[in-house]
Amino acid sequence: MRKIREVLRLLWDQGRSAREVATSCGLARSTVKEYERRALEARLSWPLPDVDDGSLERLLFPPPPNVG
């Protein structure tokens, strides 16, 4: 399972660096930065909206548009 909520909490609520968050969550720094980029594109901020983890993941990783 993705650790999106924890990554964003550490970045935005705790003011941790991407490197610190990556180490804490066992992720690559590039993954932490990608989660943050996607969250900003989805216009999210802390505190996050009251949604479950599945909904949060769908906000950050929407399905590709149907082509054809």
PDB file of N, CA and C in Angstrom:
ATOM      1  N   MET A   1       0.838  -1.191   0.000  1.00  0.00           N
ATOM      2  CA  MET A   1       0.000   0.000   0.000  1.00  0.00           C
ATOM      3  C   MET A   1       0.881   1.252   0.000  1.00  0.00           C
ATOM      4  N   ARG A   2       0.439   2.237  -0.694  1.00  0.00           N
ATOM      5  CA  ARG A   2       1.199   3.480  -0.750  1.00  0.00           C
ATOM      6  C   ARG A   2       1.100   4.220   0.575  1.00  0.00           C
ATOM      7  N   LYS A   3       2.108   5.007   0.860  1.00  0.00           N
ATOM      8  CA  LYS A   3       2.188   5.752   2.119  1.00  0.00           C
ATOM      9  C   LYS A   3       1.954   7.235   1.877  1.00  0.00           C
ATOM     10  N   ILE A   4       1.005   7.539   1.014  1.00  0.00           N
ATOM     11  CA  ILE A   4       0.793   8.915   0.575  1.00  0.00           C
ATOM     12  C   ILE A   4       0.461   9.832   1.741  1.00  0.00           C
ATOM     13  N   ARG A   5      -0.487   9.442   2.553  1.00  0.00           N
ATOM     14  CA  ARG A   5      -0.930  10.291   3.663  1.00  0.00           C
ATOM     15  C   ARG A   5       0.234  10.606   4.620  1.00  0.00           C
ATOM     16  N   GLU A   6       1.023   9.594   4.947  1.00  0.00           N
ATOM     17  CA  GLU A   6       2.157   9.790   5.855  1.00  0.00           C
ATOM     18  C   GLU A   6       3.218  10.679   5.225  1.00  0.00           C
ATOM     19  N   VAL A   7       3.486  10.485   3.944  1.00  0.00           N
ATOM     20  CA  VAL A   7       4.457  11.323   3.242  1.00  0.00           C
ATOM     21  C   VAL A   7       4.019  12.780   3.294  1.00  0.00           C
ATOM     22  N   LEU A   8       2.771  13.048   2.966  1.00  0.00           N
ATOM     23  CA  LEU A   8       2.286  14.436   2.955  1.00  0.00           C
ATOM     24  C   LEU A   8       2.250  15.030   4.359  1.00  0.00           C
ATOM     25  N   ARG A   9       1.904  14.221   5.353  1.00  0.00           N
ATOM     26  CA  ARG A   9       1.899  14.708   6.744  1.00  0.00           C
ATOM     27  C   ARG A   9       3.302  15.140   7.164  1.00  0.00           C
ATOM     28  N   LEU A  10       4.272  14.295   6.872  1.00  0.00           N
ATOM     29  CA  LEU A  10       5.642  14.623   7.260  1.00  0.00           C
ATOM     30  C   LEU A  10       6.170  15.847   6.515  1.00  0.00           C
ATOM     31  N   LEU A  11       5.833  15.958   5.232  1.00  0.00           N
ATOM     32  CA  LEU A  11       6.290  17.107   4.451  1.00  0.00           C
ATOM     33  C   LEU A  11       5.607  18.398   4.894  1.00  0.00           C
ATOM     34  N   TRP A  12       4.294  18.363   4.920  1.00  0.00           N
ATOM     35  CA  TRP A  12       3.520  19.596   5.086  1.00  0.00           C
ATOM     36  C   TRP A  12       3.205  19.938   6.536  1.00  0.00           C
ATOM     37  N   ASP A  13       2.950  18.955   7.361  1.00  0.00           N
ATOM     38  CA  ASP A  13       2.598  19.237   8.752  1.00  0.00           C
ATOM     39  C   ASP A  13       3.836  19.314   9.632  1.00  0.00           C
ATOM     40  N   GLN A  14       4.792  18.431   9.380  1.00  0.00           N
ATOM     41  CA  GLN A  14       5.992  18.378  10.209  1.00  0.00           C
ATOM     42  C   GLN A  14       7.166  19.169   9.637  1.00  0.00           C
ATOM     43  N   GLY A  15       7.043  19.620   8.394  1.00  0.00           N
ATOM     44  CA  GLY A  15       8.100  20.426   7.782  1.00  0.00           C
ATOM     45  C   GLY A  15       9.389  19.661   7.522  1.00  0.00           C
ATOM     46  N   ARG A  16       9.295  18.354   7.327  1.00  0.00           N
ATOM     47  CA  ARG A  16      10.480  17.537   7.069  1.00  0.00           C
ATOM     48  C   ARG A  16      10.909  17.672   5.621  1.00  0.00           C
ATOM     49  N   SER A  17      12.183  17.427   5.371  1.00  0.00           N
ATOM     50  CA  SER A  17      12.689  17.466   3.996  1.00  0.00           C
ATOM     51  C   SER A  17      12.308  16.178   3.277  1.00  0.00           C
ATOM     52  N   ALA A  18      12.363  16.221   1.959  1.00  0.00           N
ATOM     53  CA  ALA A  18      12.048  15.031   1.165  1.00  0.00           C
ATOM     54  C   ALA A  18      13.010  13.896   1.513  1.00  0.00           C
ATOM     55  N   ARG A  19      14.245  14.212   1.781  1.00  0.00           N
ATOM     56  CA  ARG A  19      15.233  13.197   2.138  1.00  0.00           C
ATOM     57  C   ARG A  19      14.866  12.544   3.474  1.00  0.00           C
ATOM     58  N   GLU A  20      14.476  13.357   4.460  1.00  0.00           N
ATOM     59  CA  GLU A  20      14.074  12.806   5.763  1.00  0.00           C
ATOM     60  C   GLU A  20      12.834  11.928   5.634  1.00  0.00           C
ATOM     61  N   VAL A  21      11.867  12.389   4.849  1.00  0.00           N
ATOM     62  CA  VAL A  21      10.629  11.630   4.658  1.00  0.00           C
ATOM     63  C   VAL A  21      10.929  10.312   3.953  1.00  0.00           C
ATOM     64  N   ALA A  22      11.766  10.350   2.945  1.00  0.00           N
ATOM     65  CA  ALA A  22      12.118   9.140   2.214  1.00  0.00           C
ATOM     66  C   ALA A  22      12.745   8.113   3.146  1.00  0.00           C
ATOM     67  N   THR A  23      13.665   8.554   3.975  1.00  0.00           N
ATOM     68  CA  THR A  23      14.309   7.648   4.925  1.00  0.00           C
ATOM     69  C   THR A  23      13.300   7.100   5.922  1.00  0.00           C
ATOM     70  N   SER A  24      12.459   7.956   6.455  1.00  0.00           N
ATOM     71  CA  SER A  24      11.472   7.552   7.454  1.00  0.00           C
ATOM     72  C   SER A  24      10.464   6.551   6.905  1.00  0.00           C
ATOM     73  N   CYS A  25      10.050   6.748   5.649  1.00  0.00           N
ATOM     74  CA  CYS A  25       9.000   5.908   5.055  1.00  0.00           C
ATOM     75  C   CYS A  25       9.544   4.757   4.222  1.00  0.00           C
ATOM     76  N   GLY A  26      10.863   4.684   4.073  1.00  0.00           N
ATOM     77  CA  GLY A  26      11.442   3.618   3.282  1.00  0.00           C
ATOM     78  C   GLY A  26      11.156   3.747   1.797  1.00  0.00           C
ATOM     79  N   LEU A  27      11.151   4.987   1.313  1.00  0.00           N
ATOM     80  CA  LEU A  27      10.872   5.272  -0.093  1.00  0.00           C
ATOM     81  C   LEU A  27      12.062   5.988  -0.709  1.00  0.00           C
ATOM     82  N   ALA A  28      12.102   6.028  -2.024  1.00  0.00           N
ATOM     83  CA  ALA A  28      13.088   6.841  -2.723  1.00  0.00           C
ATOM     84  C   ALA A  28      12.680   8.311  -2.608  1.00  0.00           C
ATOM     85  N   ARG A  29      13.673   9.191  -2.575  1.00  0.00           N
ATOM     86  CA  ARG A  29      13.369  10.619  -2.509  1.00  0.00           C
ATOM     87  C   ARG A  29      12.545  11.045  -3.721  1.00  0.00           C
ATOM     88  N   SER A  30      12.812  10.455  -4.863  1.00  0.00           N
ATOM     89  CA  SER A  30      12.054  10.800  -6.072  1.00  0.00           C
ATOM     90  C   SER A  30      10.576  10.426  -5.916  1.00  0.00           C
ATOM     91  N   THR A  31      10.279   9.364  -5.208  1.00  0.00           N
ATOM     92  CA  THR A  31       8.892   8.967  -4.965  1.00  0.00           C
ATOM     93  C   THR A  31       8.210   9.983  -4.066  1.00  0.00           C
ATOM     94  N   VAL A  32       8.909  10.426  -3.039  1.00  0.00           N
ATOM     95  CA  VAL A  32       8.367  11.445  -2.138  1.00  0.00           C
ATOM     96  C   VAL A  32       8.054  12.713  -2.918  1.00  0.00           C
ATOM     97  N   LYS A  33       8.984  13.141  -3.769  1.00  0.00           N
ATOM     98  CA  LYS A  33       8.770  14.349  -4.567  1.00  0.00           C
ATOM     99  C   LYS A  33       7.615  14.164  -5.556  1.00  0.00           C
ATOM    100  N   GLU A  34       7.475  12.959  -6.107  1.00  0.00           N
ATOM    101  CA  GLU A  34       6.381  12.681  -7.044  1.00  0.00           C
ATOM    102  C   GLU A  34       5.032  12.745  -6.332  1.00  0.00           C
ATOM    103  N   TYR A  35       4.940  12.175  -5.135  1.00  0.00           N
ATOM    104  CA  TYR A  35       3.701  12.256  -4.353  1.00  0.00           C
ATOM    105  C   TYR A  35       3.355  13.715  -4.073  1.00  0.00           C
ATOM    106  N   GLU A  36       4.356  14.498  -3.689  1.00  0.00           N
ATOM    107  CA  GLU A  36       4.095  15.908  -3.399  1.00  0.00           C
ATOM    108  C   GLU A  36       3.659  16.651  -4.664  1.00  0.00           C
ATOM    109  N   ARG A  37       4.313  16.391  -5.784  1.00  0.00           N
ATOM    110  CA  ARG A  37       3.949  17.051  -7.044  1.00  0.00           C
ATOM    111  C   ARG A  37       2.501  16.739  -7.417  1.00  0.00           C
ATOM    112  N   ARG A  38       2.140  15.473  -7.316  1.00  0.00           N
ATOM    113  CA  ARG A  38       0.777  15.067  -7.662  1.00  0.00           C
ATOM    114  C   ARG A  38      -0.242  15.680  -6.703  1.00  0.00           C
ATOM    115  N   ALA A  39       0.100  15.759  -5.432  1.00  0.00           N
ATOM    116  CA  ALA A  39      -0.810  16.357  -4.454  1.00  0.00           C
ATOM    117  C   ALA A  39      -1.018  17.843  -4.741  1.00  0.00           C
ATOM    118  N   LEU A  40       0.046  18.535  -5.090  1.00  0.00           N
ATOM    119  CA  LEU A  40      -0.083  19.954  -5.423  1.00  0.00           C
ATOM    120  C   LEU A  40      -0.904  20.138  -6.692  1.00  0.00           C
ATOM    121  N   GLU A  41      -0.702  19.273  -7.685  1.00  0.00           N
ATOM    122  CA  GLU A  41      -1.504  19.350  -8.913  1.00  0.00           C
ATOM    123  C   GLU A  41      -2.981  19.095  -8.632  1.00  0.00           C
ATOM    124  N   ALA A  42      -3.257  18.255  -7.634  1.00  0.00           N
ATOM    125  CA  ALA A  42      -4.646  17.969  -7.246  1.00  0.00           C
ATOM    126  C   ALA A  42      -5.191  19.052  -6.309  1.00  0.00           C
ATOM    127  N   ARG A  43      -4.387  20.080  -6.066  1.00  0.00           N
ATOM    128  CA  ARG A  43      -4.757  21.226  -5.217  1.00  0.00           C
ATOM    129  C   ARG A  43      -5.077  20.807  -3.782  1.00  0.00           C
ATOM    130  N   LEU A  44      -4.297  19.854  -3.283  1.00  0.00           N
ATOM    131  CA  LEU A  44      -4.457  19.423  -1.900  1.00  0.00           C
ATOM    132  C   LEU A  44      -3.558  20.248  -1.003  1.00  0.00           C
ATOM    133  N   SER A  45      -3.931  20.330   0.253  1.00  0.00           N
ATOM    134  CA  SER A  45      -3.111  20.991   1.267  1.00  0.00           C
ATOM    135  C   SER A  45      -3.363  20.268   2.583  1.00  0.00           C
ATOM    136  N   TRP A  46      -2.571  20.640   3.581  1.00  0.00           N
ATOM    137  CA  TRP A  46      -2.724  20.022   4.898  1.00  0.00           C
ATOM    138  C   TRP A  46      -3.591  20.904   5.758  1.00  0.00           C
ATOM    139  N   PRO A  47      -4.541  20.379   6.487  1.00  0.00           N
ATOM    140  CA  PRO A  47      -4.884  18.964   6.579  1.00  0.00           C
ATOM    141  C   PRO A  47      -5.595  18.483   5.324  1.00  0.00           C
ATOM    142  N   LEU A  48      -5.402  17.214   5.025  1.00  0.00           N
ATOM    143  CA  LEU A  48      -6.022  16.620   3.842  1.00  0.00           C
ATOM    144  C   LEU A  48      -7.529  16.542   4.028  1.00  0.00           C
ATOM    145  N   PRO A  49      -8.265  16.512   2.931  1.00  0.00           N
ATOM    146  CA  PRO A  49      -9.718  16.352   3.051  1.00  0.00           C
ATOM    147  C   PRO A  49     -10.046  15.014   3.712  1.00  0.00           C
ATOM    148  N   ASP A  50     -11.220  14.924   4.275  1.00  0.00           N
ATOM    149  CA  ASP A  50     -11.644  13.725   4.990  1.00  0.00           C
ATOM    150  C   ASP A  50     -12.052  12.648   3.987  1.00  0.00           C
ATOM    151  N   VAL A  51     -11.047  11.980   3.409  1.00  0.00           N
ATOM    152  CA  VAL A  51     -11.287  10.904   2.454  1.00  0.00           C
ATOM    153  C   VAL A  51     -10.468   9.687   2.874  1.00  0.00           C
ATOM    154  N   ASP A  52     -10.930   8.518   2.466  1.00  0.00           N
ATOM    155  CA  ASP A  52     -10.177   7.308   2.792  1.00  0.00           C
ATOM    156  C   ASP A  52      -8.944   7.211   1.889  1.00  0.00           C
ATOM    157  N   ASP A  53      -8.073   6.276   2.209  1.00  0.00           N
ATOM    158  CA  ASP A  53      -6.817   6.153   1.466  1.00  0.00           C
ATOM    159  C   ASP A  53      -7.042   5.830  -0.011  1.00  0.00           C
ATOM    160  N   GLY A  54      -8.059   5.020  -0.313  1.00  0.00           N
ATOM    161  CA  GLY A  54      -8.350   4.700  -1.709  1.00  0.00           C
ATOM    162  C   GLY A  54      -8.753   5.931  -2.499  1.00  0.00           C
ATOM    163  N   SER A  55      -9.585   6.771  -1.899  1.00  0.00           N
ATOM    164  CA  SER A  55     -10.006   8.007  -2.567  1.00  0.00           C
ATOM    165  C   SER A  55      -8.830   8.957  -2.745  1.00  0.00           C
ATOM    166  N   LEU A  56      -7.979   9.036  -1.738  1.00  0.00           N
ATOM    167  CA  LEU A  56      -6.801   9.884  -1.831  1.00  0.00           C
ATOM    168  C   LEU A  56      -5.899   9.409  -2.963  1.00  0.00           C
ATOM    169  N   GLU A  57      -5.713   8.111  -3.060  1.00  0.00           N
ATOM    170  CA  GLU A  57      -4.886   7.561  -4.132  1.00  0.00           C
ATOM    171  C   GLU A  57      -5.491   7.861  -5.502  1.00  0.00           C
ATOM    172  N   ARG A  58      -6.802   7.767  -5.626  1.00  0.00           N
ATOM    173  CA  ARG A  58      -7.454   8.072  -6.912  1.00  0.00           C
ATOM    174  C   ARG A  58      -7.322   9.551  -7.272  1.00  0.00           C
ATOM    175  N   LEU A  59      -7.283  10.432  -6.271  1.00  0.00           N
ATOM    176  CA  LEU A  59      -7.068  11.855  -6.550  1.00  0.00           C
ATOM    177  C   LEU A  59      -5.680  12.094  -7.139  1.00  0.00           C
ATOM    178  N   LEU A  60      -4.689  11.385  -6.616  1.00  0.00           N
ATOM    179  CA  LEU A  60      -3.325  11.584  -7.060  1.00  0.00           C
ATOM    180  C   LEU A  60      -2.954  10.757  -8.280  1.00  0.00           C
ATOM    181  N   PHE A  61      -3.626   9.622  -8.460  1.00  0.00           N
ATOM    182  CA  PHE A  61      -3.332   8.727  -9.572  1.00  0.00           C
ATOM    183  C   PHE A  61      -4.622   8.391 -10.313  1.00  0.00           C
ATOM    184  N   PRO A  62      -5.209   9.387 -10.984  1.00  0.00           N
ATOM    185  CA  PRO A  62      -6.465   9.126 -11.697  1.00  0.00           C
ATOM    186  C   PRO A  62      -6.229   8.159 -12.852  1.00  0.00           C
ATOM    187  N   PRO A  63      -7.284   7.439 -13.253  1.00  0.00           N
ATOM    188  CA  PRO A  63      -7.124   6.531 -14.390  1.00  0.00           C
ATOM    189  C   PRO A  63      -6.871   7.326 -15.661  1.00  0.00           C
ATOM    190  N   PRO A  64      -6.163   6.733 -16.594  1.00  0.00           N
ATOM    191  CA  PRO A  64      -5.899   7.450 -17.849  1.00  0.00           C
ATOM    192  C   PRO A  64      -7.209   7.675 -18.609  1.00  0.00           C
ATOM    193  N   PRO A  65      -7.284   8.766 -19.349  1.00  0.00           N
ATOM    194  CA  PRO A  65      -8.512   9.026 -20.124  1.00  0.00           C
ATOM    195  C   PRO A  65      -8.681   7.982 -21.212  1.00  0.00           C
ATOM    196  N   ASN A  66      -9.933   7.684 -21.523  1.00  0.00           N
ATOM    197  CA  ASN A  66     -10.211   6.731 -22.609  1.00  0.00           C
ATOM    198  C   ASN A  66      -9.911   7.401 -23.940  1.00  0.00           C
ATOM    199  N   VAL A  67      -9.149   6.722 -24.747  1.00  0.00           N
ATOM    200  CA  VAL A  67      -8.799   7.244 -26.070  1.00  0.00           C
ATOM    201  C   VAL A  67      -9.441   6.340 -27.110  1.00  0.00           C
ATOM    202  N   GLY A  68     -10.191   6.946 -27.992  1.00  0.00           N
ATOM    203  CA  GLY A  68     -10.765   6.146 -29.063  1.00  0.00           C
ATOM    204  C   GLY A  68     -12.172   6.351 -29.180  1.00  0.00           C
TER     205      GLY A  68
END
